[in-house]
Every structure is written in C-alpha cells, then in structure tokens.
mmCIF file of C-alpha atoms and ligand atoms in Angstrom:
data_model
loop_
_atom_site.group_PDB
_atom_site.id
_atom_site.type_symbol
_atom_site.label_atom_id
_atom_site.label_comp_id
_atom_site.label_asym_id
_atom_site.label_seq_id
_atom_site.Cartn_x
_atom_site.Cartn_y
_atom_site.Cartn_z
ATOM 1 C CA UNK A 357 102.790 149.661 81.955
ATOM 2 C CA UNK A 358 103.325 145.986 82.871
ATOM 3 C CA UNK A 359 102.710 144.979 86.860
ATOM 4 C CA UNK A 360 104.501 142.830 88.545
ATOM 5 C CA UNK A 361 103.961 141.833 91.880
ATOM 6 C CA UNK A 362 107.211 141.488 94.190
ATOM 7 C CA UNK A 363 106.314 138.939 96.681
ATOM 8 C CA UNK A 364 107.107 134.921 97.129
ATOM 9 C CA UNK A 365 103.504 134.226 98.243
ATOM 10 C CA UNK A 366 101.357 132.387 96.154
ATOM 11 C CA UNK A 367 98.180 133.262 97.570
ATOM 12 C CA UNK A 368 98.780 136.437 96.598
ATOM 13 C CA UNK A 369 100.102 135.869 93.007
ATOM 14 C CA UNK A 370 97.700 133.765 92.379
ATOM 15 C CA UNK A 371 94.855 136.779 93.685
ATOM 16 C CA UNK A 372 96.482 139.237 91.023
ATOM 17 C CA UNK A 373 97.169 137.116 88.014
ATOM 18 C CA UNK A 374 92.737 136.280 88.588
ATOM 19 C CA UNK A 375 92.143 139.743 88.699
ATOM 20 C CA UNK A 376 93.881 139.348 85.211
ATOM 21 C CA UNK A 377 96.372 142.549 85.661
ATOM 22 C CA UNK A 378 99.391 140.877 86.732
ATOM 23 C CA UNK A 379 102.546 140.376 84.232
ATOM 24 C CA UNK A 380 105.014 139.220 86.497
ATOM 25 C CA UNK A 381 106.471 138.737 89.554
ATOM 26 C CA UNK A 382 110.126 139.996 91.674
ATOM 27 C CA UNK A 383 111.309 137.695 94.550
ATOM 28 C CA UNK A 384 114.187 137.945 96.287
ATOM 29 C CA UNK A 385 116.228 136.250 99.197
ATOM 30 C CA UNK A 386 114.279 138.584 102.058
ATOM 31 C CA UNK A 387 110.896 137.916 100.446
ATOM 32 C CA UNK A 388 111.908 134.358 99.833
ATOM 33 C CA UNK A 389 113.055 133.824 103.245
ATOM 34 C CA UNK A 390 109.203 134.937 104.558
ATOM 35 C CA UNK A 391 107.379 132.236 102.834
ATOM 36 C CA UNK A 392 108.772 128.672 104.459
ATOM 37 C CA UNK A 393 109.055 127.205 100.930
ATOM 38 C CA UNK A 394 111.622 125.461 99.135
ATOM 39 C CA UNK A 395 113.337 128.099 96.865
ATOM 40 C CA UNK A 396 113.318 125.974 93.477
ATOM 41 C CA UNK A 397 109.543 124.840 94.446
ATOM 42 C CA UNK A 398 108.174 128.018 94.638
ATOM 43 C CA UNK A 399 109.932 129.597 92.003
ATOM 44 C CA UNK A 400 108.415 126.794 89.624
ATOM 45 C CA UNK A 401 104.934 127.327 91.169
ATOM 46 C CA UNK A 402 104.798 131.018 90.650
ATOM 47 C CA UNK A 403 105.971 130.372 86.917
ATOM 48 C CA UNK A 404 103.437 128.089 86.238
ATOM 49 C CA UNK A 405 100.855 130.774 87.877
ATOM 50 C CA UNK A 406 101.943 133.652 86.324
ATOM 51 C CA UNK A 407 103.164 132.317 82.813
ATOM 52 C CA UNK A 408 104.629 135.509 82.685
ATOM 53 C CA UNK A 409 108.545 136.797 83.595
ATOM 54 C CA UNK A 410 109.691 135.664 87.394
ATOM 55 C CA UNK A 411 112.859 137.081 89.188
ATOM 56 C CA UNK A 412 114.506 134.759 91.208
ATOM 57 C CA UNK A 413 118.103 135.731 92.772
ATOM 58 C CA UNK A 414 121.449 134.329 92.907
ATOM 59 C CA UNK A 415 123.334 134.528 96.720
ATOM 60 C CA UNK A 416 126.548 133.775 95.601
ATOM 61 C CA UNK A 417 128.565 136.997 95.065
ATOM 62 C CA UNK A 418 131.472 135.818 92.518
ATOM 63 C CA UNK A 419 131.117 135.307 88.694
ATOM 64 C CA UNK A 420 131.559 131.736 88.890
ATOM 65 C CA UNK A 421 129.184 130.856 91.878
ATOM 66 C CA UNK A 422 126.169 133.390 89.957
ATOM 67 C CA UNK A 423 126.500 131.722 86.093
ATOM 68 C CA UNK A 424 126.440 128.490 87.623
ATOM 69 C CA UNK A 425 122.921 129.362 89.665
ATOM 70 C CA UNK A 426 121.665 131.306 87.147
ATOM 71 C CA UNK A 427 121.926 128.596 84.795
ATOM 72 C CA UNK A 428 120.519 126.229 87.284
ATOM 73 C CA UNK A 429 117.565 128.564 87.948
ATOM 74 C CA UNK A 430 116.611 129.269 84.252
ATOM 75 C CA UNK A 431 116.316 125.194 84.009
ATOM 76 C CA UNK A 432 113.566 125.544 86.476
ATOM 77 C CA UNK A 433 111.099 127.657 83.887
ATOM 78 C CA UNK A 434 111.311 129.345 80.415
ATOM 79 C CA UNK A 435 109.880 132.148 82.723
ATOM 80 C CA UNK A 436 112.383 132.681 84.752
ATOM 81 C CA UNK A 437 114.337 135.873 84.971
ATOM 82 C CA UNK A 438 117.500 135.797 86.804
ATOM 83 C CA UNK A 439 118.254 138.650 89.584
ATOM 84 C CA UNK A 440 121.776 139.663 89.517
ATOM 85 C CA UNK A 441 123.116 142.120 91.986
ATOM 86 C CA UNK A 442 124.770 145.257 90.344
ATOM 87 C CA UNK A 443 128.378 144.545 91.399
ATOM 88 C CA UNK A 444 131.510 143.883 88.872
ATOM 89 C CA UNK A 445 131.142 140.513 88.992
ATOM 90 C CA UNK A 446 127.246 140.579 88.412
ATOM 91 C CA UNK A 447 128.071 143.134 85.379
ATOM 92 C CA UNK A 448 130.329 140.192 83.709
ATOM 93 C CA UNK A 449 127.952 137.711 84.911
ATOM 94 C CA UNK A 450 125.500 139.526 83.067
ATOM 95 C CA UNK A 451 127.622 139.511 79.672
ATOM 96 C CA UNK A 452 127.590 136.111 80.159
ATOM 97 C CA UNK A 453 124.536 134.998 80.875
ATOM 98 C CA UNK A 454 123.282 137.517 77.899
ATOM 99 C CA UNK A 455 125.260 135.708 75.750
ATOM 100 C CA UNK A 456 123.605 132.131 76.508
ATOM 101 C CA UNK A 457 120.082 133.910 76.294
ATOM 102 C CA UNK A 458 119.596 133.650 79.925
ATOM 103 C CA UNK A 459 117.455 136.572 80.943
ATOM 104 C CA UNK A 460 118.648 138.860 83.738
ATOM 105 C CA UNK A 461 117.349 141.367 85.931
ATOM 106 C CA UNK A 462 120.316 143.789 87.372
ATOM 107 C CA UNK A 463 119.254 144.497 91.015
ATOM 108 C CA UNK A 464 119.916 146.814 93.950
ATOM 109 C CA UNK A 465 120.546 149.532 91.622
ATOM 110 C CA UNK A 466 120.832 153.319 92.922
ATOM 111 C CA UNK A 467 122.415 155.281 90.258
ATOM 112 C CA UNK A 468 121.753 155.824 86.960
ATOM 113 C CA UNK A 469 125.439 154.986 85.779
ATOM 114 C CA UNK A 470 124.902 151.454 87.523
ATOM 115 C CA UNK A 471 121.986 151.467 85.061
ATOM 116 C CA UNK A 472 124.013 152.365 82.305
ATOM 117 C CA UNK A 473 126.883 149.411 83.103
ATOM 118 C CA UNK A 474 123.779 146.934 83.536
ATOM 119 C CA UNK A 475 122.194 147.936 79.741
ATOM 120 C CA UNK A 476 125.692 147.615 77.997
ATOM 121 C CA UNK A 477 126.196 144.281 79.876
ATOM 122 C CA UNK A 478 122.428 143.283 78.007
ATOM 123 C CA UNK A 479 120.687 142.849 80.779
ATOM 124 C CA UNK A 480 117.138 142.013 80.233
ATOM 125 C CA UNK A 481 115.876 144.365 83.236
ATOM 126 C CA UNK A 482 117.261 146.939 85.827
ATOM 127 C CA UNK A 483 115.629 147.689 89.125
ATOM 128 C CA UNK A 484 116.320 150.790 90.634
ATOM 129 C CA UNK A 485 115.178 150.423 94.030
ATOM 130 C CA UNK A 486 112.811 153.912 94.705
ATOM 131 C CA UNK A 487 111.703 153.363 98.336
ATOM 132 C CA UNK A 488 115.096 152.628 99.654
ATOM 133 C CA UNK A 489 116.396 155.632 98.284
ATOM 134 C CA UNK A 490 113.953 158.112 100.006
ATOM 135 C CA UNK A 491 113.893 156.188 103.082
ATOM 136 C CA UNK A 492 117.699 157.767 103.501
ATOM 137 C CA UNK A 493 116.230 161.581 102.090
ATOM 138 C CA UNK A 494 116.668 161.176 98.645
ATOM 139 C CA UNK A 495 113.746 161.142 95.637
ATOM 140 C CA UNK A 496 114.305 157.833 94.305
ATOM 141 C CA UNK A 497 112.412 158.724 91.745
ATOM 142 C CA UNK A 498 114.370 161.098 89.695
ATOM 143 C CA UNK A 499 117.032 158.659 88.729
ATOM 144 C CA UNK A 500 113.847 156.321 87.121
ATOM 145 C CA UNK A 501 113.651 159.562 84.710
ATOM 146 C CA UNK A 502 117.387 159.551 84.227
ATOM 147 C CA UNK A 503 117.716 156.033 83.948
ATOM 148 C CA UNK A 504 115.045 156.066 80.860
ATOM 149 C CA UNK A 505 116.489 159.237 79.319
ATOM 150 C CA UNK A 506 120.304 157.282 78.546
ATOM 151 C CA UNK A 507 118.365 154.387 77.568
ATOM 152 C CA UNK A 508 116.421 156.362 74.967
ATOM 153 C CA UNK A 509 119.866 158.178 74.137
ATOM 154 C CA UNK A 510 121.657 155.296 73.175
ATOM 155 C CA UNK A 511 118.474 152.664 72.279
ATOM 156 C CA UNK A 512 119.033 149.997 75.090
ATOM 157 C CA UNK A 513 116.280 147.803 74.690
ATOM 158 C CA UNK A 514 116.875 147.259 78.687
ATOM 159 C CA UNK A 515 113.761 147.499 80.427
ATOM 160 C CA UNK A 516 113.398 149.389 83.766
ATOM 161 C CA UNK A 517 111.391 147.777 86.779
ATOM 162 C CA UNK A 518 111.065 150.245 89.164
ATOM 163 C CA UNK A 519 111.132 148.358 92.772
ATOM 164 C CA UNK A 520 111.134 148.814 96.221
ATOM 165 C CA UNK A 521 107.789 150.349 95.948
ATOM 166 C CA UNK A 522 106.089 152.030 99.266
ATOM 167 C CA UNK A 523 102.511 152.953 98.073
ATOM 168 C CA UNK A 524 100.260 153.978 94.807
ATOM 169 C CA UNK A 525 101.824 157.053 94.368
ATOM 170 C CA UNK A 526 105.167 155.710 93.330
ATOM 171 C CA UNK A 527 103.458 153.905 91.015
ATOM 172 C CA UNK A 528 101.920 157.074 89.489
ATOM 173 C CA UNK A 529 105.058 159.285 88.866
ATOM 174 C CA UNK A 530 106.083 155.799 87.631
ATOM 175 C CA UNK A 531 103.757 155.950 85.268
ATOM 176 C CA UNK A 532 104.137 159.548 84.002
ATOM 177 C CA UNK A 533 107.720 159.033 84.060
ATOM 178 C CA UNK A 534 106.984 156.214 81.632
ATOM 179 C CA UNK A 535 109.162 153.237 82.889
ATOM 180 C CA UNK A 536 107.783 149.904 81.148
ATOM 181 C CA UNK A 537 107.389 148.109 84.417
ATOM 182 C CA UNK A 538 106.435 148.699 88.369
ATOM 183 C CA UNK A 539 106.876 145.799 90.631
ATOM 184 C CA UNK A 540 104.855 146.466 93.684
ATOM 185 C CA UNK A 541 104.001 144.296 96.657
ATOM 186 C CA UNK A 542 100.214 143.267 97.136
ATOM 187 C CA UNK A 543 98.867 145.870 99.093
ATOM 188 C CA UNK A 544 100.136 148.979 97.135
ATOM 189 C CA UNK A 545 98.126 146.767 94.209
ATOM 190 C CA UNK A 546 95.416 146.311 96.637
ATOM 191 C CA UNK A 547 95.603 150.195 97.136
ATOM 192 C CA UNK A 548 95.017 151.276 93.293
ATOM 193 C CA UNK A 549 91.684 150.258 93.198
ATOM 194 C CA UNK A 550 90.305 151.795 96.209
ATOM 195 C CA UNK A 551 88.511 155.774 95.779
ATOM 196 C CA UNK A 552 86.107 156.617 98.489
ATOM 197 C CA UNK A 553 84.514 157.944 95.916
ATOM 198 C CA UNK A 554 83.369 154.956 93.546
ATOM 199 C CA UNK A 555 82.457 152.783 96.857
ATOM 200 C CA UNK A 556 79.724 156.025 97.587
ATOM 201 C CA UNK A 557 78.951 156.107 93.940
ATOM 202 C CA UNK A 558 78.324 152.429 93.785
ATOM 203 C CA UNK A 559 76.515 151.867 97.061
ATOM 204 C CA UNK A 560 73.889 155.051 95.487
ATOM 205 C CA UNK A 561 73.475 153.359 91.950
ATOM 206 C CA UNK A 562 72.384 149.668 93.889
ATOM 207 C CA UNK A 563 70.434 151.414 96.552
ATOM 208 C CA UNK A 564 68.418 153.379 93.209
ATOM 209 C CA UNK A 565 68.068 150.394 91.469
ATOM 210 C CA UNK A 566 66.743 148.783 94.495
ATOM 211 C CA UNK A 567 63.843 151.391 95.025
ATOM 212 C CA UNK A 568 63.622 150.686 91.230
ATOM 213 C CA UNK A 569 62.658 147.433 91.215
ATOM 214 C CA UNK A 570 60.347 148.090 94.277
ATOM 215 C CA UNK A 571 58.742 150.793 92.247
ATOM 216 C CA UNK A 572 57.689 148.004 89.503
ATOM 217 C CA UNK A 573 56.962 145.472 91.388
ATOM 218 C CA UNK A 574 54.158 147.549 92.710
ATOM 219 C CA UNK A 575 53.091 148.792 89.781
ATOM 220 C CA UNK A 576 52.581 145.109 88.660
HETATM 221 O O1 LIG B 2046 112.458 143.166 95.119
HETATM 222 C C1 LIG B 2046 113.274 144.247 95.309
HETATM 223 C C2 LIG B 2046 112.673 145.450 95.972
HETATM 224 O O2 LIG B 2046 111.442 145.739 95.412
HETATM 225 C C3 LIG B 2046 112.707 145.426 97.473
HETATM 226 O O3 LIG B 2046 111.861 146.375 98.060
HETATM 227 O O4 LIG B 2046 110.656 147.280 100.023
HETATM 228 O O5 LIG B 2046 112.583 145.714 100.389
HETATM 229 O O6 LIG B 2046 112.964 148.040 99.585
HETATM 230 P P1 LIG B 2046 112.042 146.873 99.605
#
C-alpha cells in the first residue's frame, strides 16, 4: 500500500517522509486554505520534501480555466499531480491533460460509475472520498471494493486513493480491500503505530534489562 498524507502542513510532511513511510501527499483548497502559505510556494516545498506524487487542485470549474492551471501547476514540480473535480468538464479536462502527460487525480468522487468515467478519461488517480460518505449513513467503503473490481474488469491502470479518511480502521478495510493507495491526515498516521500493548511490552523488556545490568555490575 502506498501512504500519502493529505495535509498542506509541512511540519507534518516533513515528520512522515523522516519516519521514511510516506509516498505522497493530497492537498486541497480547504486544507490549503488552513496553512497561511502561498499556494504555488507550498506546493513546491512539499515536492521537494516528499520527492514523491503531490495533489494540488484546480478552483476553476470550466475546461478552459482547469487545463490552463493544471498546466501551470505541473510547471511547479515533476511531482505534481493535478486534482480535478469529477464533473463533465473535469472528465474532458482529464482527456486532455492525459494526453499532454500531465498527471491527474479525479476528486470528490462518490460512485463507482464516476470512477469508471475518470479511468476511461486516463486519469492517473481517483479518490473516492470514504468519510464523507458515512458521515451522511452510507459505508463509503463498499464502493472502494467496487471501484477496484471494474478496474480489474477492464485493466485500468487508474490507481485508487482512498480519501477523506476518519481513523486507522479505514485504513485497514483499505487495506484488505486492496486499493494501491490511502491518503490519511497526520493523526490517523499518528494512530497506526500506537498498541497499548507494545508500550507495556516495551516499558517490561527496558525495566529487565535494567535489573540486568544491575545484576552484573554487582557481580563485577
Ligand atoms: O483531500 C480530500 C479528502 O481526503 C478530504 O477529506 O476529511 O475533508 O472529508 P475530508
């Protein structure tokens, strides 16, 4: 499974990508917006951190208006991946831009026929956005299965990023499910590491060595 880590802050990015687990990162207007950065800065900054595949996002909403940033973003880094919403503009956008090797990642995406339109358009990624989904009572989840089912079908080499993620489990039944990426924000990251068990575990193997040690040193 590749992470990514969806967040604008660089502190954090830059945290992950130490820790040496960190493939890429998802920003977007909202998380953007949070940081008090100059867009095209900080979208150069976390490319340079991660060296790895960065969504940035286009605001306009007509074909024109999203080639024209998207070709103005992917001048800012070979890394970056341009976020196109999944509207019919964005699916000709993405033609387009798939055409001049500009990499795209088809967002807000809640269905797995918007999935479908997004692969046949060659975009790069899709993002179905889980937590959104079951915030209104639905299992976002299941259309991640769905979603990599018809891409299997038909050999899309599309790759699904599931996003809007809420906490580690998401990115478990991500995992069984199989999807090649799971963009997460830091503290669901944070979250994955941490078993009661291993802290109890570790604090009993350092307080055994420690009576170790004692036990030789008096022997000596
Ligand atoms: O980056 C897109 C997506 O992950 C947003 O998540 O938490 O705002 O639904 P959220």
């Amino acid at each position: 499974m590749e992470i990514f880590l969806d967040t604008a802050n660089i502190e954090e990015i830059r945290k992950g990508v130490d820790w040496g687990i960190v493939d890429g990162v998802t920003t977007n207007p909202t998380l953007v917006s949070k940081e008090n950065a100059i867009f095209e800065e900080r979208i150069k900054e976390i490319c340079e951190v991660v060296q790895g595949p960065v969504s940035a996002e286009v605001v306009s909403t007509k074909y024109e208006g999203m080639v024209k940033e998207a070709e103005a973003l992917a001048k800012l880094s070979e890394f970056v991946v341009v976020k196109i919403p999944l509207i019919p503009d964005g699916i000709k956008a993405i033609k387009t831009l798939s055409k001049k090797g500009i990499q795209t990642n088809a967002t807000l995406v809640f269905s797995p026929l918007q999935a479908l339109l997004a692969a046949k358009a060659g975009a790069t990624y899709v993002s179905p956005f889980i937590g959104r989904m079951d915030d209104i009572g639905n299992t976002g989840m299941t259309i991640v299965g769905e979603i990599m089912e018809i891409f299997d079908n038909y050999g899309y080499n599309t790759k699904v990023i599931v996003a809007s993620v809420r906490h580690p489990q998401h990115v478990l039944e991500a995992g069984l499910i199989g999807a090649h990426v799971v963009t997460m924000p830091f503290d669901v990251l944070e979250k994955m590491f941490k078993h009661p068990m291993t802290d109890i575990g570790l604090e009993r193997f350092l307080q055994d060595w420690k009576k170790y040690q004692d036990y030789m040193a008096n022997k000596k």
